[in-house]
Coordinates of C-alpha atoms in Angstrom, one line a residue:
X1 CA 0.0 0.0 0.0
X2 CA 0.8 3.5 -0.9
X3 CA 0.4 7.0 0.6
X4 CA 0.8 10.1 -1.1
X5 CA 3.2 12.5 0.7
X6 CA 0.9 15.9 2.0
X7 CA 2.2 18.1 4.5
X8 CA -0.6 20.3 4.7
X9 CA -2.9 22.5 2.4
X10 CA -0.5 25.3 1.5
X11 CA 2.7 23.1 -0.4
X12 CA 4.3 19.5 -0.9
X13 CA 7.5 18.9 0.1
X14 CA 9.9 16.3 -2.2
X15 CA 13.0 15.6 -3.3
X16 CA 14.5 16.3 -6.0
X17 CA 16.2 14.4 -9.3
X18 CA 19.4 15.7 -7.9
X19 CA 19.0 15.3 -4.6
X20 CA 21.5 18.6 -4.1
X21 CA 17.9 20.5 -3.3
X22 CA 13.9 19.7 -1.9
X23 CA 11.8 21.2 -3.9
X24 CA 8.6 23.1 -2.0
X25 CA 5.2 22.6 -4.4
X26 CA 3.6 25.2 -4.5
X27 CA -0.6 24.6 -3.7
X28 CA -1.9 28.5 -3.8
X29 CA 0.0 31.7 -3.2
X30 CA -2.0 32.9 0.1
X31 CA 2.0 33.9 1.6
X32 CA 0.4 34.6 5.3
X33 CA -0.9 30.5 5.0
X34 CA 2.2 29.4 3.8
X35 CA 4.3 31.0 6.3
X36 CA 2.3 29.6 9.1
X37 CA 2.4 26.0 8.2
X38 CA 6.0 26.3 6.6
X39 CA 7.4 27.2 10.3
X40 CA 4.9 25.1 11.8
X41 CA 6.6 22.0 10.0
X42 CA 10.0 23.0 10.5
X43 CA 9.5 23.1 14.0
X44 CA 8.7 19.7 14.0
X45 CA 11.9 18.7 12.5
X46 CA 14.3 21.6 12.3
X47 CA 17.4 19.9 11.6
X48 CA 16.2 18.7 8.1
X49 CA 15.5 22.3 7.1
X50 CA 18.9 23.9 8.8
X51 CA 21.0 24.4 5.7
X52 CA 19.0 22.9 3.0
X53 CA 18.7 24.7 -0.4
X54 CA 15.1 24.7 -1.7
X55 CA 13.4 25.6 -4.9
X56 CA 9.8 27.3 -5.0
X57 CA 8.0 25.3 -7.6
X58 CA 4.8 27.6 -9.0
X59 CA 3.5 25.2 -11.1
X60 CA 0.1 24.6 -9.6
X61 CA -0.2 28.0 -8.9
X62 CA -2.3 30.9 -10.7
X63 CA -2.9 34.4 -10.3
X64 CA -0.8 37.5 -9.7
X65 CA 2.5 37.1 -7.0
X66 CA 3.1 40.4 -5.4
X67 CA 6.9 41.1 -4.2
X68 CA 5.6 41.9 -1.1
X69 CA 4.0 37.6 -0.9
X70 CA 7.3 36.4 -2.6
X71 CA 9.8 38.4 -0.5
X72 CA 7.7 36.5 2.6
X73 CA 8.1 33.5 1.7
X74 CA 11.7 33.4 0.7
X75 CA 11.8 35.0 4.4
X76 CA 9.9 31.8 6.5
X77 CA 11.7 29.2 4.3
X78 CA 15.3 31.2 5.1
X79 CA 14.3 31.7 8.7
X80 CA 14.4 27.7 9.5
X81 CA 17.6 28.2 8.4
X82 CA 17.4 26.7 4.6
X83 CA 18.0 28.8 1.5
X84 CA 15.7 29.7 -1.5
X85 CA 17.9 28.9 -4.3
X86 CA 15.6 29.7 -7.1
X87 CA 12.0 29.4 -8.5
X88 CA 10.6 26.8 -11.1
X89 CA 7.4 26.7 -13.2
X90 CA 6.5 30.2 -12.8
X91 CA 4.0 32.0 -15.1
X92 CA 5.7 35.4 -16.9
X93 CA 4.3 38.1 -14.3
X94 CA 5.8 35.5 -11.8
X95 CA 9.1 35.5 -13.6
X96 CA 9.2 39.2 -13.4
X97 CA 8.8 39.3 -9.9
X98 CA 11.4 36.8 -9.4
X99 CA 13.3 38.7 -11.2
X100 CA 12.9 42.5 -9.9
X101 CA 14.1 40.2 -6.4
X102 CA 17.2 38.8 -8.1
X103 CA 15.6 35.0 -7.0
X104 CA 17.1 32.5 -9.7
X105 CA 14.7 31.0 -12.3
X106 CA 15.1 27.4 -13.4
X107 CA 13.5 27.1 -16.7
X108 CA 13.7 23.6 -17.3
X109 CA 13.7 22.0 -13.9
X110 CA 12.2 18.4 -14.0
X111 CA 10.8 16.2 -11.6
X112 CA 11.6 12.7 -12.5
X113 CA 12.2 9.9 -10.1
X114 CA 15.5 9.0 -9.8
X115 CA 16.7 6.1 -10.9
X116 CA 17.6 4.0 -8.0
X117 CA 20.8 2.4 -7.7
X118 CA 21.5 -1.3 -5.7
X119 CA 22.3 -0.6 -2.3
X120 CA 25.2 -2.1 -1.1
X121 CA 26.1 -3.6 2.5
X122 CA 27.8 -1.4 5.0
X123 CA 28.7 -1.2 8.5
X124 CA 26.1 -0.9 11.0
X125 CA 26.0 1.3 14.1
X126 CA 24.4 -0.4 17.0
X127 CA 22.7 1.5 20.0
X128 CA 20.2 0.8 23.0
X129 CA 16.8 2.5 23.9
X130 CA 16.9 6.1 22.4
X131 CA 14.8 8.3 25.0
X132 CA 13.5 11.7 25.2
X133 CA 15.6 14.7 24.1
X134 CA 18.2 12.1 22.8
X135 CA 19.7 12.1 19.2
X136 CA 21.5 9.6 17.7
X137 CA 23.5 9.8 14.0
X138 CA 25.0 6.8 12.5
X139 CA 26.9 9.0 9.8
X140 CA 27.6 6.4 6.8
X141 CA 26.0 3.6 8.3
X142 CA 22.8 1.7 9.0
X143 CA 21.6 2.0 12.6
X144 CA 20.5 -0.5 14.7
X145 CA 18.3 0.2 17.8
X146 CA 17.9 -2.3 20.3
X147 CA 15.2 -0.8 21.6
X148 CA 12.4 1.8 21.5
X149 CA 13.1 4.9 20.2
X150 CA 10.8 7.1 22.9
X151 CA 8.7 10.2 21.9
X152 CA 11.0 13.6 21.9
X153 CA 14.4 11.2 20.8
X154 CA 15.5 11.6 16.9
X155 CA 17.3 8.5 15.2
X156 CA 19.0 9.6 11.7
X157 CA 21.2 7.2 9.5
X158 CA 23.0 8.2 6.1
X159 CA 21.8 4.4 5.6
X160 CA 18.8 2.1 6.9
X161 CA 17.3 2.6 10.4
X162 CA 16.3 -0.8 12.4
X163 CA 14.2 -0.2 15.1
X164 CA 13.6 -3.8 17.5
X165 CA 11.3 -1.8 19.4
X166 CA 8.7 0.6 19.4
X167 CA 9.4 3.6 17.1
X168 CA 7.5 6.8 18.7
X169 CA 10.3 9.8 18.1
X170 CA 11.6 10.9 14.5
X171 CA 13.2 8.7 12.4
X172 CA 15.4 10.1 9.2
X173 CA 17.0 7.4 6.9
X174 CA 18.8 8.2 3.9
X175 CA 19.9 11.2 5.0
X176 CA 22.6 12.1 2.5
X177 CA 20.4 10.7 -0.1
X178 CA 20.2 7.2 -0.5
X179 CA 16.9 6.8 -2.2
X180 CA 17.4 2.4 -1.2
X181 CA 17.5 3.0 2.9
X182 CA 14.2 1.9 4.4
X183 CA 13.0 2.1 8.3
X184 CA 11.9 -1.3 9.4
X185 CA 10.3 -1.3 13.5
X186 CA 8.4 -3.8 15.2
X187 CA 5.9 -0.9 16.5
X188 CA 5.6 1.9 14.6
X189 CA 3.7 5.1 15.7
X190 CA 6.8 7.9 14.7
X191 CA 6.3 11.4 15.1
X192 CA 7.8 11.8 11.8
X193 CA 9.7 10.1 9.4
X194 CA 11.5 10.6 6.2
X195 CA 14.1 8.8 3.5
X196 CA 15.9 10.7 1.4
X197 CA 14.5 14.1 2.1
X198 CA 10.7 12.7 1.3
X199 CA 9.1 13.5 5.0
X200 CA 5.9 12.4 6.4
X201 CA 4.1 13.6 9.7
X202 CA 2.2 11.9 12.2
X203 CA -1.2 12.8 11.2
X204 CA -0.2 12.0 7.5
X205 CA 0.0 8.1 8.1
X206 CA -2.9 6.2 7.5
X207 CA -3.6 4.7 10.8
X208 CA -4.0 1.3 9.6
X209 CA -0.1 1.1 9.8
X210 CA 0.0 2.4 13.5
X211 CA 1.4 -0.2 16.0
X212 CA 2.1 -2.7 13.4
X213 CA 5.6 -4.1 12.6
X214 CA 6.2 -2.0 9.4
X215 CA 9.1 -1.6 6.9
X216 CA 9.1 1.8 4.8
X217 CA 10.6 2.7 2.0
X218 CA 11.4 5.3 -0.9
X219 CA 9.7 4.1 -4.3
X220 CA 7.9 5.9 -7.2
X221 CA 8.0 9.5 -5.8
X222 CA 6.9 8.5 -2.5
X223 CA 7.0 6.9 1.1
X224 CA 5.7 3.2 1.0
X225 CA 4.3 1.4 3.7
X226 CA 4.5 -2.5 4.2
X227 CA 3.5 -4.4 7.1
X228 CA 5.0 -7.3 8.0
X229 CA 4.2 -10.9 9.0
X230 CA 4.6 -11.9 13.0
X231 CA 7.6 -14.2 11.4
X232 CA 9.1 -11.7 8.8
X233 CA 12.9 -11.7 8.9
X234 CA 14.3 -8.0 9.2
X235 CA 16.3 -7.9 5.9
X236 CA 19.4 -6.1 5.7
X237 CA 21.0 -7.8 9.2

């Protein structure tokens, strides 16, 4: 089973073909909506935001863009601490704009899915219960936890994530961009998760996968959800 990645009624939030940048779609231009529920999500997960380079994508959008709308949003994305690196898709009044505020225009910027590469085997980085207010970051690794991973605690891997435990914090695979790590736990109720700079909230789970033992994974253009059997092996150990 599939679910589509929505963050909330104002954009989308994706990787891109590159994987250099996450590209913000673009729902509606109301700025004052966008701002709210832009800094409301990167509260919830500020260290994906911190440093990230983004690119406005307009294409769903119509009507007129004031400077006054685009100069606040390029200020709420660049006050989580990521940087607007240029607009795509925009209409020819909101190519003017962009340009009268020296914002780089990609004219041909395409939204493929990558093509994903075998994943080969690589060291693991083992670890106990993760609680509250802890972080843990298996840089170049997969990461193993023992046990839960506690609401308030963050688990990030540049590889896979392995959760023999419940899985109620944040959990961030992939996280230089490796579109083949998954996040397997044998309870999962996460506060957010995401793989390869594809995130997915809480309330944006179906709740059919709640409390189940659930692998998730990267595949066309979104986060996958697949439960697993009481005797399913945890592949990858």
């Amino acid at each position: 089973m599939e679910t589509t990645l929505l963050l909330n009624d104002a954009f989308d939030l994706k990787s891109s073909q590159t994987l250099l940048h996450t590209i913000i779609r673009m729902k509606n231009l109301d700025h004052e909506l966008f701002q709210r529920m832009f800094r409301d999500t990167a509260a919830k997960a500020p260290k994906l935001f911190q440093k990230s380079s983004m690119v406005l994508d307009l294409q769903k959008t119509q009507g007129t863009l004031s400077q006054e709308a685009l100069n606040e949003i390029k200020a709420a994305i660049e006050s989580t601490g990521a940087k607007l690196l240029a607009i795509s898709h925009p209409s020819s009044q909101q190519e003017s704009v962009a340009n009268i505020l020296n914002i780089p225009v990609l004219k041909d910027c395409k939204h493929s899915t990558p093509s994903v590469q075998v994943q080969h085997s690589r060291e693991s980085m083992l670890t106990n219960k993760v609680r509250r207010s802890m972080q843990v970051y298996a840089k170049n690794k997969d990461l193993i936890v023992r046990g839960d991973v506690n609401q308030g605690a963050e688990v990030i891997a540049d590889g896979s994530i392995y959760v023999f435990g419940g899985l109620h914090g944040k959990a961030i695979a992939g996280a230089s961009g490796d579109l083949c790590a998954q996040i397997i736990t044998l309870s999962f109720n996460p506060e957010l998760l995401a793989i390869a700079g594809v995130y997915v909230l809480h309330e944006n789970i179906p709740s059919q996968h709640l409390d189940q033992r659930m692998r998730t994974y990267y595949h066309d253009s979104k986060i996958q959800f697949s439960c697993l059997g009481e005797t399913s092996k945890i592949s990858g150990l």
